[in-house]
mmCIF file of C-alpha atoms and ligand atoms in Angstrom:
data_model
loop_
_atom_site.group_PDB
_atom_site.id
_atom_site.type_symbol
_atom_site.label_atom_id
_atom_site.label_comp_id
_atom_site.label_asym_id
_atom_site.label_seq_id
_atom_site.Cartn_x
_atom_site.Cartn_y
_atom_site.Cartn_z
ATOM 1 C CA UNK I 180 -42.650 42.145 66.662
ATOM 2 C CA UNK I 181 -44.667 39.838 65.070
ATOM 3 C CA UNK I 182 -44.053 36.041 65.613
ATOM 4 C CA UNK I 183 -45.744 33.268 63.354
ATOM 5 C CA UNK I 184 -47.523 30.700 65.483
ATOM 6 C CA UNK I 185 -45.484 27.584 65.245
ATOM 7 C CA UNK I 186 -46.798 23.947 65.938
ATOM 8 C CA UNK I 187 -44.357 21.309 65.306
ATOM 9 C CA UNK I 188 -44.486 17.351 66.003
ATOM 10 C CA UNK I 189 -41.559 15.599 67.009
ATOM 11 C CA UNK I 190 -41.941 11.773 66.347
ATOM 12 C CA UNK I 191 -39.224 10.510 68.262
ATOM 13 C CA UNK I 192 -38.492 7.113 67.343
ATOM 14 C CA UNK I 193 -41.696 6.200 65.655
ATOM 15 C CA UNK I 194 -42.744 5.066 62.147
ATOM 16 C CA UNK I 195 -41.190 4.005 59.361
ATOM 17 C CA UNK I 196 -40.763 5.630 56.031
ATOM 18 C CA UNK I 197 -43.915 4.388 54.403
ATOM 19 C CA UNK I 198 -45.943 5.284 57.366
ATOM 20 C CA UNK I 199 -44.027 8.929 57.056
ATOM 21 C CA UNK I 200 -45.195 9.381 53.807
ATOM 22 C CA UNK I 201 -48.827 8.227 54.640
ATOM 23 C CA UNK I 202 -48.818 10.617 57.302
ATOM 24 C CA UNK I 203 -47.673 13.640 55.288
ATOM 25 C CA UNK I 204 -50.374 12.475 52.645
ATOM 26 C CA UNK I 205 -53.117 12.646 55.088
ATOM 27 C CA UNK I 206 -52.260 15.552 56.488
ATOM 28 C CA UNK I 207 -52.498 17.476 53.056
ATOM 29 C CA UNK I 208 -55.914 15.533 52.610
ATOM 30 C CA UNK I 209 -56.811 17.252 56.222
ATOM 31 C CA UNK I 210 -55.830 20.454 55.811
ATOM 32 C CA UNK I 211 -54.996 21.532 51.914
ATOM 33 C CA UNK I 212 -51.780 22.601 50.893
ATOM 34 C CA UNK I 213 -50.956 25.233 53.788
ATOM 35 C CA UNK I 214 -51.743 25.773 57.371
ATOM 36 C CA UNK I 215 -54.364 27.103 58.866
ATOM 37 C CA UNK I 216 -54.612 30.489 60.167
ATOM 38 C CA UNK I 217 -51.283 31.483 58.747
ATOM 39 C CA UNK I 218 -50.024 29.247 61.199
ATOM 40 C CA UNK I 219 -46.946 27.316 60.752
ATOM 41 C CA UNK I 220 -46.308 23.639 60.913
ATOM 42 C CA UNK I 221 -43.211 21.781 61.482
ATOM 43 C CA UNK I 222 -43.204 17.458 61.072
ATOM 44 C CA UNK I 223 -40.250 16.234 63.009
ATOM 45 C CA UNK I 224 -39.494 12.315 61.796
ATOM 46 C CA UNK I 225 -37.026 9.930 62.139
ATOM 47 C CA UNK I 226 -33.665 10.569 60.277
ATOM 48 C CA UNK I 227 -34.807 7.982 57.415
ATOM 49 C CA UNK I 228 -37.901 9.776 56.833
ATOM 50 C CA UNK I 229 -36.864 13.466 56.721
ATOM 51 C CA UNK I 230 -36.397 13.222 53.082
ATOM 52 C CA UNK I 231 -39.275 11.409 51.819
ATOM 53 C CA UNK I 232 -41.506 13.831 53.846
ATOM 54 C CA UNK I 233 -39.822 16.574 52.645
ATOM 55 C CA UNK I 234 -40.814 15.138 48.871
ATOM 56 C CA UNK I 235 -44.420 14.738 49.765
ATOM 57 C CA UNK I 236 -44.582 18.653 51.326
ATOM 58 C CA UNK I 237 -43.187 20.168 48.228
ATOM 59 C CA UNK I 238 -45.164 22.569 47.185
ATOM 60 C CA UNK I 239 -47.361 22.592 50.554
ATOM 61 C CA UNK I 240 -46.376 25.009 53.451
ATOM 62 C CA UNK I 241 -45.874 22.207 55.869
ATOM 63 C CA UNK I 242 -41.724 22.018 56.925
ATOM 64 C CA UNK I 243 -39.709 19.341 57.925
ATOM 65 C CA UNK I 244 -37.233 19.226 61.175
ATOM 66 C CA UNK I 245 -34.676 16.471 62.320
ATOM 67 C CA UNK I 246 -34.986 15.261 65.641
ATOM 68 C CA UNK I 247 -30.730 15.838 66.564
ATOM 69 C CA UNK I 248 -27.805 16.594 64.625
ATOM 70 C CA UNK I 249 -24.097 15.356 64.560
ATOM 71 C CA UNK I 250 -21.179 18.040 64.753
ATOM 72 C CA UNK I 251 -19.038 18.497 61.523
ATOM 73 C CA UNK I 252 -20.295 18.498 57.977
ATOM 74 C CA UNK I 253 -18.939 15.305 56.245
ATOM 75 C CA UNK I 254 -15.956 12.990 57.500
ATOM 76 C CA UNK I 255 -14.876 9.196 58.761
ATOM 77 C CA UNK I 256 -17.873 9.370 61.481
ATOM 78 C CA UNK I 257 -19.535 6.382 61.462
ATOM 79 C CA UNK I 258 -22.803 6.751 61.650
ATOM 80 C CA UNK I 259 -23.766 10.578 61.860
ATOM 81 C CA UNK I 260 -25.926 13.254 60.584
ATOM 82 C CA UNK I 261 -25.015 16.506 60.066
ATOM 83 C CA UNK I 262 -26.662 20.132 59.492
ATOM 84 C CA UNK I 263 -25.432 20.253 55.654
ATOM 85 C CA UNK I 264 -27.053 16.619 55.167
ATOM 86 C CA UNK I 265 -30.159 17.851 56.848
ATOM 87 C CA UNK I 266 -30.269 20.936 55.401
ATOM 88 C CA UNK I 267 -30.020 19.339 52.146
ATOM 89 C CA UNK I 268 -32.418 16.914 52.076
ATOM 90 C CA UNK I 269 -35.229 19.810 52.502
ATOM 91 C CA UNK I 270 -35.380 20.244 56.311
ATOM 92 C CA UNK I 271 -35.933 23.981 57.792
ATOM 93 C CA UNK I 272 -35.419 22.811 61.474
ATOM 94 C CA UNK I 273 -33.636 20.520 63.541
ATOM 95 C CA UNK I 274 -33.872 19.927 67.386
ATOM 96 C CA UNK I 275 -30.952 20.310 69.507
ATOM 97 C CA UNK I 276 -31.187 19.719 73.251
ATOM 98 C CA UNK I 277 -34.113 17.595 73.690
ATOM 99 C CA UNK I 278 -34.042 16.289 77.287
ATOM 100 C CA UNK I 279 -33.880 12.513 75.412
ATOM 101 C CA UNK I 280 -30.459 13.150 74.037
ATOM 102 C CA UNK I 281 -29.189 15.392 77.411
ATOM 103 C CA UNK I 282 -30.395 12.136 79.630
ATOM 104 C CA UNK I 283 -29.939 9.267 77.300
ATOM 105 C CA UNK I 284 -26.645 10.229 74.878
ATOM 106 C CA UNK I 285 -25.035 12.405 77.297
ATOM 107 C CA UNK I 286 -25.158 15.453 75.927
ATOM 108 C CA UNK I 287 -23.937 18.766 77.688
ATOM 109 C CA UNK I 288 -25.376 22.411 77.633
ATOM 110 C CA UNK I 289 -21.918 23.225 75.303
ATOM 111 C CA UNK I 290 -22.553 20.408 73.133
ATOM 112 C CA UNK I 291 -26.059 21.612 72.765
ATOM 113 C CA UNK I 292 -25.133 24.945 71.987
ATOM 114 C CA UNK I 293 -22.460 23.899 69.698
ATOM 115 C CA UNK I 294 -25.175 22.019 67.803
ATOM 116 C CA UNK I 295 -27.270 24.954 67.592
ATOM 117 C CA UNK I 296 -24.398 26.786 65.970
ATOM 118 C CA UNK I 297 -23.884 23.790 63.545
ATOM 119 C CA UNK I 298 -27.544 24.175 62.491
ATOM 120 C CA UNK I 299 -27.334 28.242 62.057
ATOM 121 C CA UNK I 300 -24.352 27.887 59.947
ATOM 122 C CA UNK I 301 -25.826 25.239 57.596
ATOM 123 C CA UNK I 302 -29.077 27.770 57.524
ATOM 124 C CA UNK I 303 -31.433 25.231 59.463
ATOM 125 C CA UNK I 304 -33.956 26.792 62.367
ATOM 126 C CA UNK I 305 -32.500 25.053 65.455
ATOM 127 C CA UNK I 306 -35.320 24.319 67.970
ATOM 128 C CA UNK I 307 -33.700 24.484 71.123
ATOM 129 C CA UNK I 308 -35.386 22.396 73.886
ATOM 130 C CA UNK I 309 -34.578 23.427 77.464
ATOM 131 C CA UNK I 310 -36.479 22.606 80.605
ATOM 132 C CA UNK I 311 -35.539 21.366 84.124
ATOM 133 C CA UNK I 312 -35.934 17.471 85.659
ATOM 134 C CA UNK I 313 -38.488 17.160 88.433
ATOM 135 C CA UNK I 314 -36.192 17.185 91.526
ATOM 136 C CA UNK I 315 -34.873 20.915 90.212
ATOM 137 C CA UNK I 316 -38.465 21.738 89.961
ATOM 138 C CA UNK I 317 -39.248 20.919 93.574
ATOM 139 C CA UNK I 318 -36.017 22.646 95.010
ATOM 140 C CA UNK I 319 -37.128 25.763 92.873
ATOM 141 C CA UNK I 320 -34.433 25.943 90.694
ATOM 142 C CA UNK I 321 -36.337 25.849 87.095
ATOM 143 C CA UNK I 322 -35.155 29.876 86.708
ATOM 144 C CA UNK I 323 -31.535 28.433 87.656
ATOM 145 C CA UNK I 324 -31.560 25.548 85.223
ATOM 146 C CA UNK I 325 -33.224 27.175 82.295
ATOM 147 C CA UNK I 326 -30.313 30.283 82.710
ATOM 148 C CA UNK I 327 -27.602 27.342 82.504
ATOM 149 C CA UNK I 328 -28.866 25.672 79.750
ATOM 150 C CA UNK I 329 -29.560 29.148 77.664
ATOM 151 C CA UNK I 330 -25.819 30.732 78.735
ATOM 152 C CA UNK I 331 -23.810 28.705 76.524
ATOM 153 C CA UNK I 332 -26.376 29.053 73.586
ATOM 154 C CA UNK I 333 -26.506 32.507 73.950
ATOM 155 C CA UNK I 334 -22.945 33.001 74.158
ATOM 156 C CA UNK I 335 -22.075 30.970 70.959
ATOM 157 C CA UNK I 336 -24.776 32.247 68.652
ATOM 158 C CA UNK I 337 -24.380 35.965 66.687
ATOM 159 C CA UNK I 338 -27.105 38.260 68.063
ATOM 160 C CA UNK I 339 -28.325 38.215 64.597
ATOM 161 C CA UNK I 340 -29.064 34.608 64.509
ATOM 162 C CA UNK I 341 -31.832 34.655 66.683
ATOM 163 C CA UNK I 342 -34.121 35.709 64.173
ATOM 164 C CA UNK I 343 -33.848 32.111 63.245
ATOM 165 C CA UNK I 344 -33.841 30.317 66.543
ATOM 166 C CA UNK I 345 -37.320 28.557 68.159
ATOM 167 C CA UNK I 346 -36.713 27.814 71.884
ATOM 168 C CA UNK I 347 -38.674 24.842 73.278
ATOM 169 C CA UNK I 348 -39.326 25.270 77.036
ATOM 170 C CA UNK I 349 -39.948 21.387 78.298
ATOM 171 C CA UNK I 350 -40.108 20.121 81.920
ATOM 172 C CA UNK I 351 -38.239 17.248 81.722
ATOM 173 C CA UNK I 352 -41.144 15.408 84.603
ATOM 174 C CA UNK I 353 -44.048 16.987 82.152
ATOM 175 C CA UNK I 354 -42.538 14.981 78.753
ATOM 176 C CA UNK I 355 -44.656 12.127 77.980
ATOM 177 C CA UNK I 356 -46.253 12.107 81.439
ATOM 178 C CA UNK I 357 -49.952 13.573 81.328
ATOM 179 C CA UNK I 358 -48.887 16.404 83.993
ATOM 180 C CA UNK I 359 -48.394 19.525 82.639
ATOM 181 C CA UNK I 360 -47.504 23.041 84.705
ATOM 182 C CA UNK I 361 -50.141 25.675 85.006
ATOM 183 C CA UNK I 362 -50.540 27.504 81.590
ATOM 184 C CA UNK I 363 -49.531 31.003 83.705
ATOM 185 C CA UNK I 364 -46.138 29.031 85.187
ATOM 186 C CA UNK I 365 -45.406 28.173 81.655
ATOM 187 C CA UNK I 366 -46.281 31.605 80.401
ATOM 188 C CA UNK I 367 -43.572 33.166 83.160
ATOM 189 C CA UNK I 368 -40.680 30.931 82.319
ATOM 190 C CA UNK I 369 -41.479 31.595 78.581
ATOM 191 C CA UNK I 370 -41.317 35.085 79.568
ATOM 192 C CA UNK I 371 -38.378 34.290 81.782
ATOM 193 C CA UNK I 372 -36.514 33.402 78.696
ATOM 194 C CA UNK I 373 -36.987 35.752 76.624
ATOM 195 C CA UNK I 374 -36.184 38.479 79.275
ATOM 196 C CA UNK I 375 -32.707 36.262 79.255
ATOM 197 C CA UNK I 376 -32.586 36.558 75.625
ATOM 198 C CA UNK I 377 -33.271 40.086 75.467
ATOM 199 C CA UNK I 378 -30.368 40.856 78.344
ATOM 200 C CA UNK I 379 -27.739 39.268 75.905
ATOM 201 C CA UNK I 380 -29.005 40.013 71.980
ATOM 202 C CA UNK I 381 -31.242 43.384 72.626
ATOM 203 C CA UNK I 382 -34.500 43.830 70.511
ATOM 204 C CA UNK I 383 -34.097 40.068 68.282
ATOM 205 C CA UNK I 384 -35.550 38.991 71.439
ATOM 206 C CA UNK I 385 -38.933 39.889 70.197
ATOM 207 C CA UNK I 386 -38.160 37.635 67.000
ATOM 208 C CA UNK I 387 -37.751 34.380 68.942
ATOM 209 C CA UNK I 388 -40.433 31.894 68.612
ATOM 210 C CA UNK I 389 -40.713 30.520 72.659
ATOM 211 C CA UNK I 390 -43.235 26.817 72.421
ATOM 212 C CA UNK I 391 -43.888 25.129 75.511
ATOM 213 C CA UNK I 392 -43.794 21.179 75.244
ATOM 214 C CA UNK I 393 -44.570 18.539 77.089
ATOM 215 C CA UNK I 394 -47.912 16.252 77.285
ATOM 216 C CA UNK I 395 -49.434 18.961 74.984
ATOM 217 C CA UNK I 396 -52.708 17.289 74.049
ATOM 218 C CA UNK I 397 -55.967 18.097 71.964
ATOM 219 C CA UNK I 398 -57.279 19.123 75.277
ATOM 220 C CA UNK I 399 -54.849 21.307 76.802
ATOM 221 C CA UNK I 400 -53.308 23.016 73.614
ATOM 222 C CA UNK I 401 -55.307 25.731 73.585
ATOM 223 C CA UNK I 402 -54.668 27.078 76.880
ATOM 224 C CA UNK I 403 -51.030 27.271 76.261
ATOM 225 C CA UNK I 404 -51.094 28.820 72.729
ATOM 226 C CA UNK I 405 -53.455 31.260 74.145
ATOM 227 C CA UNK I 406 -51.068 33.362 76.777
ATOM 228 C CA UNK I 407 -48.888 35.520 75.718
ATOM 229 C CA UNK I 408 -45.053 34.538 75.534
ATOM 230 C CA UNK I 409 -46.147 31.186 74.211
ATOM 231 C CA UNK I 410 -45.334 30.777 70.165
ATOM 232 C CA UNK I 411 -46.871 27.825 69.834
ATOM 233 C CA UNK I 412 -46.352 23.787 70.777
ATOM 234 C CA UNK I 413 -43.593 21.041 70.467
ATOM 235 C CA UNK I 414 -45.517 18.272 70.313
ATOM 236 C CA UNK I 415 -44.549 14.104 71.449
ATOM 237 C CA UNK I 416 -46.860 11.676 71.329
ATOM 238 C CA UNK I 417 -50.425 13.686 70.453
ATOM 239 C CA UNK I 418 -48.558 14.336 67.451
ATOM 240 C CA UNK I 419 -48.381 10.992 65.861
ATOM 241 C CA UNK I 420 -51.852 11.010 64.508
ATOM 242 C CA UNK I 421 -52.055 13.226 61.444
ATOM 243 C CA UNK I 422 -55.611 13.563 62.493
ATOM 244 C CA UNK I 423 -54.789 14.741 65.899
ATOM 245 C CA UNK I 424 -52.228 16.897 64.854
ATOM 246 C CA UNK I 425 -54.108 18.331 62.403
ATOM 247 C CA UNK I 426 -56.923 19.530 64.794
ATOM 248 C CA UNK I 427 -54.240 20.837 67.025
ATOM 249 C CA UNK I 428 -53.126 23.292 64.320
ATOM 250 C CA UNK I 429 -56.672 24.443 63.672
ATOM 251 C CA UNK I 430 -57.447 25.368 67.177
ATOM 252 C CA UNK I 431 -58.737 28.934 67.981
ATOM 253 C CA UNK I 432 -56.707 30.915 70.448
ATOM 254 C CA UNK I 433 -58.894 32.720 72.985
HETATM 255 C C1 PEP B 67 -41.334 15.955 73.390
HETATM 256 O O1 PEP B 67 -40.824 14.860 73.249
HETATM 257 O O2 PEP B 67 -40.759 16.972 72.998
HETATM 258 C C2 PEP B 67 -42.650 16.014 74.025
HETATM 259 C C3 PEP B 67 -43.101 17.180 74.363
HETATM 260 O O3 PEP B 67 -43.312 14.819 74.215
HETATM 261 P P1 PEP B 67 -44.821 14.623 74.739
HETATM 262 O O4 PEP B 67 -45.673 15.629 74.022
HETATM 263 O O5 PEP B 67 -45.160 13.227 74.370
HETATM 264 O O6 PEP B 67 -44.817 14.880 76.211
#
């Protein structure tokens, strides 16, 4: 099966919604209306700025994510997001699972995967970011973690859905660090995933977009791209320059 090559930047908690729309501006300056290399690109901003950078990609082939979603699509709850609003405002994907929200807001493997749901139901892409803290990686449990994470996902989610889904494999210890695993240990667990995928949904496996994230730079991006059961890059904080990320996308596999 063939699988478009998917680079997307997740801001986090940076810039504003000027400085969104500047960004989207440039990168259409840097690269034309579309990707390169049939490639596809996905720019993950804040909340405030999913809309106004969806505005500025219309009629581009750049997408828009969010960076989380709330459960539920509209109700008294103060201060959330959900899939429909999301959805929406333009957005294709939406992250659910990033190791920010599992370490900082709590978030369990069943609320993860009942955000990924969310997201499939309101017809979003859910990017679902997995990945195992450093003192799992040095007992040797990264297989054991990445299984627990997956389970409920893959036991909530229609085997038909997966056409849709993007799993992000992210160390927790490689996330805004500098160290990155080996490009081959990466490649395995990718692999290792989609072997788990496979086991519970059959051929759709093949359909699922696998990125590896985490201190992805100019410099490295190429080596991870290049193996084989690597889709493609979630991107931090060598995404924030539309210059940077721009030359990312471009970059020839070997
Ligand atoms: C991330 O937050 O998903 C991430 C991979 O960050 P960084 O590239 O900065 O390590």
């Amino acid at each position: 099966m063939t699988r478009v090559p998917l680079l997307a930047g997740n801001w986090k908690m940076h810039k504003t919604v000027e400085e969104s729309r500047a960004y989207a501006r440039h990168l259409i300056d840097l690269l034309g209306a579309d990707p390169p290399l049939g490639r596809e690109m996905v720019v993950i901003p804040p909340f405030l700025s999913v809309w106004a950078v969806c505005r500025q990609f219309a009629g581009t082939g750049f997408q828009v994510g969010a960076q989380n979603l709330d459960l539920g699509r509209e109700g008294a709850m103060t201060g959330a997001v959900s899939a429909y609003h999301i959805a929406e405002a333009g957005a294709r994907y939406v992250i659910v699972g990033h190791s920010e929200r599992r370490q900082f807001f709590g978030e369990t493997d069943d609320v993860v995967a009942e955000k990924a749901k969310a997201a499939h139901a309101a017809g979003l892409s859910p990017i679902v970011c997995i990945g195992e803290r450093e003192d799992e990686f040095d007992a040797g449990k990264t297989e054991e973690v990445l299984s627990r994470q997956l389970a409920p996902v893959l036991a909530i989610l229609p085997a038909t859905a997966w056409e849709r889904v993007v799993v992000a494999y992210e160390p927790v210890w490689a996330i805004g660090t500098g160290r990155v695993p080996t490009p081959a240990q990466a490649d395995h667990l990718a692999g290792f995933i989609r072997q788990a995928i496979f086991s519970a949904v059959g051929q759709t496996a093949g359909a699922v977009r696998i990125l590896y994230g985490g201190s992805v730079s100019l410099a490295n991006i190429q080596t991870f791209w290049g193996m084989p059961d690597i889709d493609g890059a979630l991107v931090g904080g060598a995404s924030l320059k539309a210059a940077d990320f721009a030359r990312m996308a471009a970059v020839p596999l070997e």
